[in-house]
Structures are given as structure tokens and as C-alpha cells.
Coordinates of C-alpha atoms in Angstrom, one line a residue:
Chain A
M1085 CA 134.3 118.9 121.7
T1086 CA 133.3 116.7 124.6
E1087 CA 131.3 113.5 124.5
S1088 CA 128.5 115.1 126.5
M1089 CA 128.3 118.0 124.1
I1090 CA 127.9 115.6 121.2
W1091 CA 125.2 113.6 123.0
W1092 CA 123.3 116.8 123.8
S1093 CA 123.5 118.0 120.2
V1094 CA 122.2 114.6 119.0
A1095 CA 119.3 114.8 121.5
I1096 CA 118.3 118.4 120.4
Y1097 CA 118.5 117.5 116.8
L1098 CA 116.3 114.4 117.3
V1099 CA 113.7 116.3 119.2
I1100 CA 113.4 119.0 116.5
A1101 CA 113.5 116.4 113.6
I1102 CA 111.0 114.1 115.2
A1103 CA 108.6 117.1 115.8
I1104 CA 109.0 118.0 112.1
A1105 CA 108.4 114.4 111.0
I1106 CA 105.2 114.3 113.0
L1107 CA 104.0 117.6 111.7
A1108 CA 104.6 116.4 108.1
R1109 CA 101.8 113.9 108.6
Q1110 CA 99.0 115.2 106.4
G1111 CA 96.8 114.2 103.5
K1112 CA 96.0 110.6 102.5
M1113 CA 98.7 108.1 103.2
A1114 CA 96.6 105.1 102.6
N1115 CA 97.8 104.4 99.1
M1116 CA 101.1 103.9 97.3
S1117 CA 101.1 107.3 95.6
G1118 CA 100.3 109.1 98.9
Y1119 CA 102.9 107.3 101.0
F1120 CA 105.7 107.2 98.5
L1121 CA 105.1 110.2 96.3
G1122 CA 103.3 112.7 98.6
D1123 CA 100.3 112.5 96.2
R1124 CA 102.5 114.2 93.5
K1125 CA 101.9 117.5 95.3
M1126 CA 105.3 118.4 96.6
G1127 CA 106.3 122.1 96.5
G1128 CA 109.5 123.5 94.9
F1129 CA 111.4 124.5 98.0
V1130 CA 110.9 121.4 100.0
S1131 CA 111.7 119.3 96.8
A1132 CA 114.9 121.2 96.3
M1133 CA 116.1 120.9 99.8
S1134 CA 115.2 117.2 100.0
Y1135 CA 116.7 116.5 96.6
S1136 CA 119.9 118.1 97.8
A1137 CA 120.0 116.3 101.2
T1138 CA 119.2 113.0 99.5
T1139 CA 121.9 113.4 96.9
Y1140 CA 124.6 114.8 99.1
S1141 CA 125.3 112.4 101.8
A1142 CA 128.0 111.8 104.4
F1143 CA 130.1 111.2 101.3
M1144 CA 130.5 114.9 100.7
M1145 CA 131.8 116.2 104.0
V1146 CA 133.6 113.0 104.9
G1147 CA 134.4 111.3 101.6
L1148 CA 134.9 114.3 99.3
A1149 CA 137.0 116.2 101.8
G1150 CA 139.0 113.0 102.3
L1151 CA 139.3 112.5 98.5
T1152 CA 140.6 116.1 98.2
Y1153 CA 143.0 115.5 101.0
K1154 CA 144.3 112.4 99.3
G1155 CA 144.1 113.3 95.6
G1156 CA 143.9 117.1 95.4
V1157 CA 141.8 119.2 93.1
G1158 CA 140.8 116.3 90.9
A1159 CA 138.1 115.7 93.6
L1160 CA 136.6 119.0 92.7
G1161 CA 136.5 118.1 89.0
F1162 CA 134.9 114.8 89.8
E1163 CA 132.2 116.5 91.7
I1164 CA 131.6 119.2 89.1
I1165 CA 131.1 116.7 86.4
Y1166 CA 128.6 114.9 88.5
F1167 CA 126.9 118.2 89.2
A1168 CA 126.7 119.0 85.5
G1169 CA 125.1 115.6 85.0
V1170 CA 122.1 116.7 87.1
S1171 CA 121.3 118.9 84.1
L1172 CA 119.7 115.7 82.8
V1173 CA 116.8 116.7 85.0
A1174 CA 116.1 119.7 82.8
I1175 CA 115.5 117.4 79.9
F1176 CA 114.1 114.2 81.5
G1177 CA 112.3 115.8 84.4
P1178 CA 109.3 117.0 82.5
K1179 CA 109.1 113.7 80.6
F1180 CA 109.1 111.6 83.8
W1181 CA 106.6 114.0 85.4
A1182 CA 104.2 113.8 82.4
V1183 CA 104.1 110.0 82.0
G1184 CA 104.0 109.6 85.8
K1185 CA 100.8 111.6 85.9
K1186 CA 99.3 110.0 82.9
F1187 CA 99.9 106.4 83.8
G1188 CA 100.1 106.7 87.6
F1189 CA 103.7 105.4 88.0
V1190 CA 105.0 105.2 91.5
T1191 CA 108.5 103.9 90.7
P1192 CA 110.9 104.5 87.8
S1193 CA 111.2 100.8 87.3
E1194 CA 107.4 100.5 87.0
M1195 CA 107.7 103.1 84.2
L1196 CA 110.3 101.1 82.3
G1197 CA 108.2 97.9 82.7
H1198 CA 105.2 99.8 81.2
R1199 CA 107.1 101.3 78.3
Y1200 CA 108.7 98.0 77.3
G1201 CA 105.5 96.0 78.0
D1202 CA 107.2 93.5 80.2
K1203 CA 106.9 93.1 83.9
K1204 CA 110.3 91.3 84.0
V1205 CA 112.0 94.6 83.1
S1206 CA 110.5 96.2 86.2
M1207 CA 111.5 93.3 88.4
A1208 CA 115.1 93.2 87.1
V1209 CA 115.5 97.0 87.6
A1210 CA 114.1 96.8 91.1
I1211 CA 116.4 93.9 92.1
S1212 CA 119.5 95.4 90.5
S1213 CA 118.8 98.6 92.4
C1214 CA 118.6 96.7 95.7
I1215 CA 121.9 94.9 95.0
F1216 CA 123.8 98.2 94.6
L1217 CA 121.9 100.6 96.8
I1218 CA 121.9 98.6 100.0
P1219 CA 125.7 98.7 100.1
Y1220 CA 125.5 102.4 99.2
A1221 CA 123.2 103.0 102.2
A1222 CA 125.6 100.9 104.3
V1223 CA 128.4 103.2 103.3
Q1224 CA 126.4 106.1 104.7
L1225 CA 125.8 104.3 107.9
A1226 CA 129.5 103.5 108.3
G1227 CA 130.2 107.2 107.6
V1228 CA 128.2 108.2 110.7
G1229 CA 130.0 105.5 112.7
Y1230 CA 133.5 106.7 111.7
L1231 CA 132.6 110.3 112.2
L1232 CA 131.2 110.0 115.8
Q1233 CA 134.1 107.7 116.7
G1234 CA 136.7 110.1 115.2
A1235 CA 135.3 113.2 116.7
T1236 CA 135.1 111.8 120.2
E1237 CA 138.4 109.9 120.0
G1238 CA 136.6 106.6 120.4
A1239 CA 134.3 107.6 123.3
I1240 CA 131.3 107.0 121.1
P1241 CA 132.2 103.6 119.4
F1242 CA 131.6 102.9 115.7
T1243 CA 128.7 100.6 116.4
T1244 CA 126.8 103.1 118.5
G1245 CA 126.9 105.6 115.7
V1246 CA 125.7 103.1 113.2
V1247 CA 122.8 101.8 115.4
L1248 CA 121.7 105.4 116.1
A1249 CA 121.7 106.3 112.3
T1250 CA 119.8 103.1 111.4
V1251 CA 117.1 103.6 114.1
V1252 CA 116.5 107.3 113.1
A1253 CA 116.4 106.5 109.4
I1254 CA 113.7 103.8 110.0
F1255 CA 111.7 106.3 112.1
F1256 CA 111.8 109.1 109.6
S1257 CA 110.6 106.8 106.8
Y1258 CA 107.9 105.2 108.9
I1259 CA 106.2 108.2 110.4
A1260 CA 104.7 109.8 107.2
G1261 CA 106.5 108.1 104.3
I1262 CA 108.0 110.5 101.8
R1263 CA 106.5 113.6 103.5
S1264 CA 108.3 113.1 106.7
V1265 CA 111.5 112.2 104.8
M1266 CA 111.3 115.4 102.7
W1267 CA 110.5 117.7 105.5
T1268 CA 113.2 116.3 107.8
D1269 CA 115.5 116.4 104.7
S1270 CA 114.8 120.1 104.4
L1271 CA 115.7 120.8 108.0
Q1272 CA 118.9 118.8 107.5
A1273 CA 119.9 120.5 104.3
I1274 CA 119.6 123.9 105.7
M1275 CA 121.6 122.9 108.8
M1276 CA 124.2 121.2 106.6
I1277 CA 124.9 124.1 104.4
I1278 CA 124.9 126.9 107.0
A1279 CA 127.1 125.1 109.5
S1280 CA 129.5 123.7 107.0
T1281 CA 130.0 127.0 105.2
L1282 CA 130.6 128.7 108.6
V1283 CA 133.3 126.1 109.5
A1284 CA 135.0 126.5 106.1
W1285 CA 135.1 130.2 106.6
L1286 CA 136.4 130.0 110.2
V1287 CA 139.1 127.4 109.3
I1288 CA 140.3 129.4 106.3
Q1289 CA 140.5 132.5 108.5
G1290 CA 142.4 130.5 111.1
L1291 CA 144.9 129.4 108.5
G1292 CA 145.5 133.1 107.5
G1293 CA 142.9 133.5 104.8
F1294 CA 142.2 132.2 101.3
H1295 CA 145.5 133.3 99.7
A1296 CA 147.5 132.0 102.6
L1297 CA 145.8 128.6 102.3
F1298 CA 146.6 128.3 98.6
D1299 CA 150.1 129.7 99.0
T1300 CA 150.8 127.0 101.6
L1301 CA 149.4 124.4 99.3
A1302 CA 151.4 125.8 96.3
E1303 CA 154.6 125.7 98.3
E1304 CA 154.2 122.5 100.3
K1305 CA 151.8 120.4 98.3
P1306 CA 151.9 121.8 94.8
Q1307 CA 150.7 118.6 93.2
S1308 CA 147.4 118.9 95.1
L1309 CA 146.4 121.9 92.9
V1310 CA 146.7 120.0 89.5
V1311 CA 145.6 116.8 87.9
P1312 CA 146.7 114.0 87.8
G1313 CA 148.3 115.5 90.9
P1314 CA 149.6 113.2 93.7
G1315 CA 148.6 110.1 91.7
L1316 CA 145.0 109.2 92.6
F1317 CA 143.4 111.0 89.7
S1318 CA 145.0 109.5 86.6
F1319 CA 142.9 110.3 83.6
V1320 CA 141.5 106.7 83.4
T1321 CA 140.6 106.7 87.1
F1322 CA 139.0 110.1 86.7
L1323 CA 136.9 108.8 83.8
G1324 CA 136.0 105.7 85.7
L1325 CA 134.8 107.8 88.7
T1326 CA 133.0 110.5 86.8
I1327 CA 131.1 108.6 84.1
P1328 CA 128.8 106.7 86.5
W1329 CA 128.2 109.8 88.7
F1330 CA 127.4 111.9 85.6
F1331 CA 124.3 109.7 85.1
F1332 CA 123.4 109.7 88.9
S1333 CA 120.1 111.7 88.4
L1334 CA 118.8 109.0 86.0
S1335 CA 120.5 105.9 87.4
N1336 CA 119.6 106.3 91.1
P1337 CA 115.9 105.6 91.7
Q1338 CA 115.9 107.5 95.0
V1339 CA 116.4 110.7 93.0
S1340 CA 114.7 109.7 89.7
Q1341 CA 111.6 108.9 91.6
R1342 CA 111.6 112.5 92.8
L1343 CA 110.8 113.5 89.2
F1344 CA 107.2 112.1 89.7
M1345 CA 106.6 114.2 92.8
P1346 CA 106.6 118.0 92.1
S1347 CA 103.1 119.6 92.1
S1348 CA 103.9 121.5 88.8
L1349 CA 106.7 122.1 86.3
S1350 CA 107.4 125.4 88.1
A1351 CA 108.0 123.4 91.3
M1352 CA 110.3 121.1 89.3
R1353 CA 112.3 124.1 88.1
R1354 CA 112.7 125.4 91.7
M1355 CA 113.7 121.9 92.7
L1356 CA 116.5 121.8 90.0
M1357 CA 117.7 125.3 90.5
G1358 CA 117.6 125.1 94.3
F1359 CA 119.6 121.9 94.1
L1360 CA 122.2 123.4 91.7
V1361 CA 122.9 126.4 93.9
F1362 CA 123.0 124.3 97.0
G1363 CA 125.2 121.7 95.3
L1364 CA 127.8 124.2 94.1
I1365 CA 128.2 125.8 97.5
Y1366 CA 128.3 122.5 99.2
T1367 CA 130.9 121.1 96.8
L1368 CA 133.2 124.1 97.2
V1369 CA 132.9 124.0 101.0
S1370 CA 133.7 120.2 101.1
V1371 CA 136.7 120.6 98.8
L1372 CA 137.9 123.6 100.9
W1373 CA 137.7 121.5 104.0
G1374 CA 139.9 118.9 102.4
F1375 CA 142.4 121.5 101.3
S1376 CA 142.4 123.1 104.7
A1377 CA 143.1 119.8 106.4
L1378 CA 145.9 119.1 103.9
A1379 CA 147.5 122.5 104.6
A1380 CA 147.1 122.3 108.4
Y1381 CA 147.5 118.5 109.1
P1382 CA 149.5 117.0 106.2
D1383 CA 150.4 113.7 108.0
L1384 CA 147.1 112.1 108.8
A1385 CA 147.1 108.3 108.8
Q1386 CA 143.8 108.0 106.9
A1387 CA 142.4 110.5 104.4
D1388 CA 138.9 109.9 105.7
L1389 CA 139.9 111.4 109.0
A1390 CA 140.5 114.9 107.4
T1391 CA 137.0 116.1 108.4
A1392 CA 137.0 114.8 111.9
T1393 CA 140.4 116.2 112.6
L1394 CA 139.4 119.6 111.2
L1395 CA 136.3 119.7 113.4
G1396 CA 138.3 118.9 116.5
S1397 CA 140.9 121.6 115.7
E1398 CA 141.4 124.9 117.6
H1399 CA 140.0 126.8 114.6
V1400 CA 136.5 125.5 115.1
P1401 CA 134.5 126.5 118.3
P1402 CA 133.4 123.3 120.0
V1403 CA 129.7 124.1 119.7
L1404 CA 129.9 124.7 116.0
G1405 CA 132.0 121.5 115.6
A1406 CA 129.2 119.6 117.3
I1407 CA 126.5 121.2 115.1
V1408 CA 128.4 120.2 111.9
L1409 CA 128.9 116.8 113.2
I1410 CA 125.2 116.5 113.6
G1411 CA 124.8 118.0 110.2
I1412 CA 126.9 115.3 108.7
M1413 CA 125.0 112.6 110.6
A1414 CA 121.8 114.2 109.3
A1415 CA 123.2 114.2 105.7
A1416 CA 123.8 110.4 106.0
I1417 CA 120.4 109.8 107.5
S1418 CA 118.6 111.8 104.8
T1419 CA 120.2 109.7 102.1
I1420 CA 119.5 106.4 103.8
D1421 CA 115.9 107.0 104.6
S1422 CA 115.2 108.0 101.0
I1423 CA 117.0 105.0 99.7
M1424 CA 115.1 102.7 102.1
L1425 CA 111.8 104.2 101.1
T1426 CA 112.5 104.0 97.3
L1427 CA 113.7 100.4 97.5
S1428 CA 110.7 99.3 99.5
S1429 CA 108.4 101.0 97.0
M1430 CA 110.1 99.1 94.2
L1431 CA 110.1 95.8 95.9
A1432 CA 106.4 96.2 96.7
R1433 CA 105.3 97.7 93.3
D1434 CA 107.6 95.9 90.9
V1435 CA 108.5 92.6 92.5
Y1436 CA 105.8 91.6 94.9
A1437 CA 102.8 92.9 92.9
N1438 CA 104.2 91.4 89.6
M1439 CA 104.7 87.9 91.0
K1440 CA 101.0 87.2 91.4
D1441 CA 97.7 88.7 90.3
G1442 CA 95.4 90.4 92.8
R1443 CA 98.1 92.1 94.9
D1444 CA 96.4 95.5 94.9
D1445 CA 97.6 98.9 96.1
G1446 CA 96.7 98.3 99.7
K1447 CA 98.6 95.0 99.8
Q1448 CA 101.6 96.7 98.1
L1449 CA 101.6 99.5 100.7
L1450 CA 101.6 97.0 103.6
L1451 CA 104.4 95.0 102.1
G1452 CA 106.4 98.2 101.4
K1453 CA 106.1 99.1 105.1
I1454 CA 107.2 95.7 106.2
V1455 CA 110.3 95.8 103.9
I1456 CA 111.6 99.1 105.2
P1457 CA 113.2 97.8 108.4
I1458 CA 114.5 94.7 106.6
I1459 CA 116.4 96.8 104.2
A1460 CA 117.7 98.9 107.1
I1461 CA 119.0 95.8 108.9
L1462 CA 120.7 94.5 105.8
A1463 CA 122.5 97.9 105.4
F1464 CA 123.4 97.8 109.0
G1465 CA 125.1 94.4 108.5
F1466 CA 127.2 95.7 105.6
A1467 CA 128.1 98.8 107.7
E1468 CA 129.4 96.6 110.5
L1469 CA 131.8 95.0 108.1
Q1470 CA 133.7 98.3 108.2
L1471 CA 135.0 98.3 104.6
D1472 CA 137.6 100.8 103.7
L1473 CA 137.4 104.1 101.8
I1474 CA 133.9 105.5 101.7
A1475 CA 134.1 107.2 98.3
V1476 CA 135.3 104.1 96.4
L1477 CA 132.4 102.0 97.7
S1478 CA 129.8 104.6 96.8
V1479 CA 131.2 104.7 93.3
A1480 CA 131.0 100.9 93.1
A1481 CA 127.2 101.3 93.6
S1482 CA 127.0 104.0 90.9
S1483 CA 128.9 101.8 88.4
G1484 CA 126.3 99.1 88.8
L1485 CA 123.3 101.5 88.7
V1486 CA 124.2 102.8 85.2
A1487 CA 122.8 99.5 84.0
V1488 CA 119.4 101.2 83.7
V1489 CA 120.6 104.3 81.9
P1490 CA 120.5 103.3 78.2
A1491 CA 117.0 101.7 78.7
T1492 CA 115.8 104.9 80.4
I1493 CA 117.1 107.2 77.7
G1494 CA 115.9 104.8 75.0
A1495 CA 112.4 104.7 76.6
F1496 CA 112.0 108.4 75.7
Y1497 CA 114.0 108.7 72.5
W1498 CA 114.2 105.4 70.7
K1499 CA 111.0 103.6 69.6
R1500 CA 113.0 100.7 68.4
G1501 CA 114.1 99.8 72.0
T1502 CA 112.6 96.5 73.1
A1503 CA 111.9 94.6 76.3
A1504 CA 114.5 92.0 75.5
G1505 CA 117.0 94.8 74.9
A1506 CA 116.2 96.5 78.2
L1507 CA 116.2 93.3 80.2
T1508 CA 119.5 92.0 78.8
S1509 CA 121.1 95.3 79.3
V1510 CA 120.1 95.6 83.0
V1511 CA 120.8 92.0 83.9
G1512 CA 124.0 91.7 81.9
T1513 CA 125.5 95.0 83.1
T1514 CA 124.6 94.2 86.7
L1515 CA 126.4 90.8 86.5
I1516 CA 129.4 92.2 84.7
V1517 CA 130.0 95.0 87.2
L1518 CA 129.6 92.6 90.1
L1519 CA 132.1 90.2 88.4
M1520 CA 134.6 93.1 87.8
Y1521 CA 134.4 94.2 91.4
A1522 CA 134.9 90.7 92.6
T1523 CA 138.0 90.3 90.4
G1524 CA 140.0 93.5 91.0
N1525 CA 137.9 96.1 89.0
K1526 CA 140.1 96.1 85.9
F1527 CA 139.5 94.7 82.4
L1528 CA 141.8 95.8 79.5
G1529 CA 143.1 98.4 81.9
L1530 CA 139.7 100.1 82.4
P1531 CA 137.6 100.1 85.5
A1532 CA 133.9 99.0 85.9
G1533 CA 132.8 102.6 85.9
I1534 CA 133.7 102.9 82.3
W1535 CA 132.7 99.3 81.2
G1536 CA 129.3 99.6 82.8
I1537 CA 127.9 102.2 80.5
I1538 CA 129.6 100.6 77.4
V1539 CA 128.2 97.1 78.1
A1540 CA 124.8 98.5 79.0
T1541 CA 124.5 100.5 75.7
V1542 CA 125.8 97.7 73.5
L1543 CA 123.5 95.1 75.0
Y1544 CA 120.5 97.4 74.9
V1545 CA 121.0 98.5 71.3
G1546 CA 122.2 95.2 70.0
V1547 CA 119.5 93.0 71.5
S1548 CA 116.8 95.6 70.6
L1549 CA 117.8 95.5 67.0
A1550 CA 117.6 91.8 67.0
T1551 CA 114.1 91.6 68.5
R1552 CA 110.7 92.9 67.5
P1553 CA 109.6 96.2 69.1
Q1554 CA 106.1 97.0 70.4
T1555 CA 105.7 100.1 68.2
E1556 CA 102.2 101.1 69.3
R1557 CA 103.1 101.0 72.9
A1558 CA 106.3 102.9 72.4
E1559 CA 104.5 105.6 70.4
A1560 CA 101.8 106.0 73.1
F1561 CA 104.5 106.4 75.7
L1562 CA 106.5 108.9 73.7
D1563 CA 103.4 110.9 72.9
A1564 CA 102.5 111.1 76.6
S1565 CA 106.0 112.1 77.5
T1566 CA 105.9 115.3 75.4
K1567 CA 102.5 116.5 76.7
Y1568 CA 103.4 118.8 79.6
Chain B
M1022 CA 115.2 126.9 68.5
Q1023 CA 113.9 125.0 71.4
R1024 CA 115.4 125.9 74.7
S1025 CA 116.1 122.3 75.5
K1026 CA 118.7 122.2 72.7
W1027 CA 120.9 124.4 74.8
I1028 CA 121.6 121.3 76.9
W1029 CA 124.4 120.7 74.4
L1030 CA 126.1 123.7 75.8
V1031 CA 126.2 121.9 79.2
W1032 CA 127.7 118.8 77.5
A1033 CA 130.3 121.0 75.9
V1034 CA 131.2 122.4 79.3
V1035 CA 131.5 118.8 80.6
V1036 CA 133.9 117.9 77.7
L1037 CA 136.0 120.9 78.6
C1038 CA 136.0 119.8 82.2
Y1039 CA 137.9 116.7 81.1
L1040 CA 140.2 118.3 78.6
V1041 CA 141.4 121.6 80.0
P1042 CA 142.6 120.6 83.5
Y1043 CA 144.5 117.6 82.2
T1044 CA 146.2 119.6 79.4
V1045 CA 146.5 123.4 79.6
L1046 CA 146.3 123.6 83.4
S1047 CA 148.3 120.6 84.4
D1048 CA 151.3 122.8 85.4
V1049 CA 149.4 125.7 87.0
H1050 CA 150.0 125.1 90.8
A1051 CA 147.8 127.9 92.1
W1052 CA 144.1 128.6 92.9
Y1053 CA 143.6 130.3 89.5
G1054 CA 144.4 126.9 87.8
S1055 CA 142.1 123.9 87.9
V1056 CA 140.3 125.1 91.1
L1057 CA 139.1 128.2 89.4
F1058 CA 138.3 126.5 86.1
W1059 CA 136.1 123.8 87.6
T1060 CA 134.4 126.4 89.8
L1061 CA 133.5 128.6 86.8
A1062 CA 132.3 125.5 85.0
G1063 CA 129.9 124.9 87.9
V1064 CA 128.6 128.5 87.6
A1065 CA 128.2 128.1 83.9
V1066 CA 126.1 124.9 84.4
I1067 CA 123.8 126.8 86.7
A1068 CA 123.3 129.7 84.3
I1069 CA 122.6 127.4 81.3
N1070 CA 120.0 125.4 83.4
L1071 CA 118.3 128.6 84.5
Y1072 CA 117.9 129.5 80.8
I1073 CA 116.8 126.0 79.6
T1074 CA 114.1 125.7 82.3
K1075 CA 112.6 129.1 81.8
D1076 CA 109.6 127.6 80.0
F1077 CA 108.7 125.5 83.0
E1078 CA 107.3 128.5 84.7
G1079 CA 103.5 128.6 84.9
R1080 CA 103.1 124.9 83.9

């Protein structure tokens, strides 16, 4: 793969994606719901592809392949538990959708503020999400930087890749809000899955077939086929990684906001099922990449280089390697632009609008658009710090985002849940997870990923029981959530 | 029984995803060990979700 081939591929991808983004401009985009939710009229297929592209980021083909390379099959287990967690959409999806339509919610944090009758809940959730998701977006940007640098042996420097990804993500968000994001996501998802599957197939053929691959692993790296395996996936570490990711579909606003968008429940079903089929294939492909790299190149200096090494190998035709490279870049961008869009909608709707009366829908939209590039620049700054190990940082974000999970589940199932309980849970958990990461991520031998959900639940239930609930409000909300 | 109750089957699969590979399969150094188990768990999750969301059609 030469540098010029990569630049040409980037150029072709940009031309096609920009054309799609411009074609996606339709309907009213003059209000919050139009710009950030596509007027709640998104179809099933585009929702499924976009949900997949947003969820599966550079983490999969770079981080998960790297995690498999380093820790063996435990990486597959980790991803499958996360994948099973998306089943929460089958239960909570229709509820979000129903209350979203009834009360006109634009953000999941707005929904919580309404349910608990306290704007401070909305503000706290929005701010907590920013604290954790901006580094998460940064990790994606850094992924693009590492990838282009690795594949071209440094000819395209880290910073060039990061700048490119940042500029493209801002553009996709700006041109038509969620519509351009979802349509470009769909293109990217299709490209990601076809190219990556083809590469996995070619590489495995190159290594002598499926059986030969696993025979090599069984002989030379037998520990990679079991857990705890080479040591990365002790049971406690596995729990700490999987618990926060299990709740991803509820804890991450860039995906839970998607539950407001489908045009019907049939469309939501297609979104969920499309995602699950896509997700399983993509998971297996990414894990097979990691295994293939481990069998063919067992002595890499850094696990995160597994993917780049594989793409540069003789098993992959250079053109296909370049296409996958662009696919991975697209995967990162499709995650970043969704995060930027969701965070800006939350800052506009839940922070800005709640700080002073009279900040109507038009003013919120204007602020939301101003905030998008600011978030991008912050993420860019974090990416430039070049922190190690992509997967671990992403999980740090997920550990913190579980702060919102008990208050979200309680909103739909527990009338006794109160604003004070929700607020204490979100703020307390955010602070404790940050403190844990600052001090080595261990308390009583357990990581923040496990403590996050425990602390959030105890605070939510404990403080709710000690304070007075707004029963009528809770009943109206619960009633609306079952009417679909 | 409401279809949504079948979600408990997904949660049961998740529990097995923690238990089985760390116990029964911890010495099976082959593709038909944990690799196959977790892959089949993924397929089971898809099948159960397909069933649970059947009522979403036409709404």
C-alpha cells in the first residue's frame, strides 16, 4: 500500500460521502427535532446501519483486534456480552419512543429531567456525558491517526490523520444534522462490513484456512483460545470491562437518543435486528483479524498494531487494504460525528435552555450548531495527547456513563425514584469514577467498571427512599411509556 | 405470557457467557471451546430478539 494509493482512496471516499451528505438535506431542519432527530421519521434500514456505524467505531477493527492479539478469546466474550446488552433496546426502545413522541423529548437527559421534575437532573446528565464522551471521541480520532501512520510507516503522520478525521466529522454533522450523519453512516457501515469480511477471508485463506489458523494457535499460542488465557482477562478484569459495556445502549446518549428517531416500531425492530446481524458478523471478523495477526506475526511491539500489520501484509491486495483503511477511518468518523451531534443537542437543550427562561427552540438550535466545532476541537486536543491503549480508554468512558443507568431504568419501572436520588446518583458516580481513574482504578481489588454501577444503584435507591417522590408525575410518565 | 418476558432468556445467556468459558471450557485449547461457545451465544441472542420484537410489526 503506497502513500499515494491511500490519499487517492481518502479523496474518493470524501467525494462520495460529501455527495451523500448533501443529498441527505431534506425536510425542515429549522428546529431542534428536525436537525437532531430527523423529525422522528427515520426508516428502519438507515437507522440500523447508522446505529451500527455509530456503535462500532475504530475500536473494533483496531482495538478489538488488538485486544484479541494481546488477551486471546476473552476479547470475543467481552464483545458478545456487550452485544447481548443491546437487547435492552427490545425492552426500553418502545418506551423511549412512546414518551419521546408524547412529550417531544429531543435528548435522553431531557427525558430524565421531565420524569423526575427537576431541570438539574437534565443538566447533570448532560455535563456528565460530556466529561466522558469527549475523551471517548478523542480515542476514535487517535485511532485514525495511529492507523494511517501505521499503514504508511509514518509517511502520513499521526497529526495529519487526526486533523483529517476532525474536519470531516464536523462537516458531516453540519451539513444536514442527523440526516447527513445517518446517511453517511449507512455508506460507511456497508463499506466497513464488506471490506473487513473480505480481508478476514483472504487472510485466513493465506494462512492455510480456518483449521490451519486454529491449529497454529492451539500449538503455538494455546492460551489465546481460553480464558483467563495469557493473563489480560482475569475474571475480575473481564467483569470490569463487560459490565459497563453491557449497559452501553442505555448509558451512551449518542445511541439512546436514536430510540426517539424511528418512524414506527416496525422501523425500530429493523434497526435492532439489522444492528444485531451486523454486530455479530463484525465482531467475529474483528476477532478473527486479531487471531490471524497473532498466528502470522506473534512478535509485534504493540498489540494495537495488529490490524495495520495485517493490512500491510502480502495476504491482502493493496487496493483492498486501502479500502479497509478508509473503512476504519469512516468507522471512527461515524462515531465521532454522532457523539458531537448528541452532545451539542444536550448542551443546547439541557444546559443552555435550562439556565435562563426564554431560550426557545430557535436559540437552542443556534447554540447547538455553535457548540459542535468546540466539542470537536476539545476532542482533537485529547487525541493529540496520544494516550496509550485505545480499548482501555474507551472503557473508562463507559464506566463513567453507567452513572445514568439506574435513574433511566428507574424512570420506567420505579415510581418511588426521586429527583434527589437521580441527581445524587449521576453526580456521585461521575465523581467516584473520575477519582478512581485518577488514583489507579482499583478499590478493594475491583475496578471502576464494577464500582460505577454499584455506587450509582445504591445512591439512586438510597436517596430516593429518603426523599419524597412526585407520584403523579411519575404515574403520567409511566402511563405514557406503555402506550405504543 | 408477554413476549417481553423472554428477555430473561437473554439475561440467562449472559450469565452463561460468564460461567461456562471460565469453568468448563478453560482447558479446551481449540476453536470448539470458548470461541464456538461465545459465537453460539451471539446467535442465540439474535434469535431471542427476533421473537421478542415480533409484536413491533405494524405499529
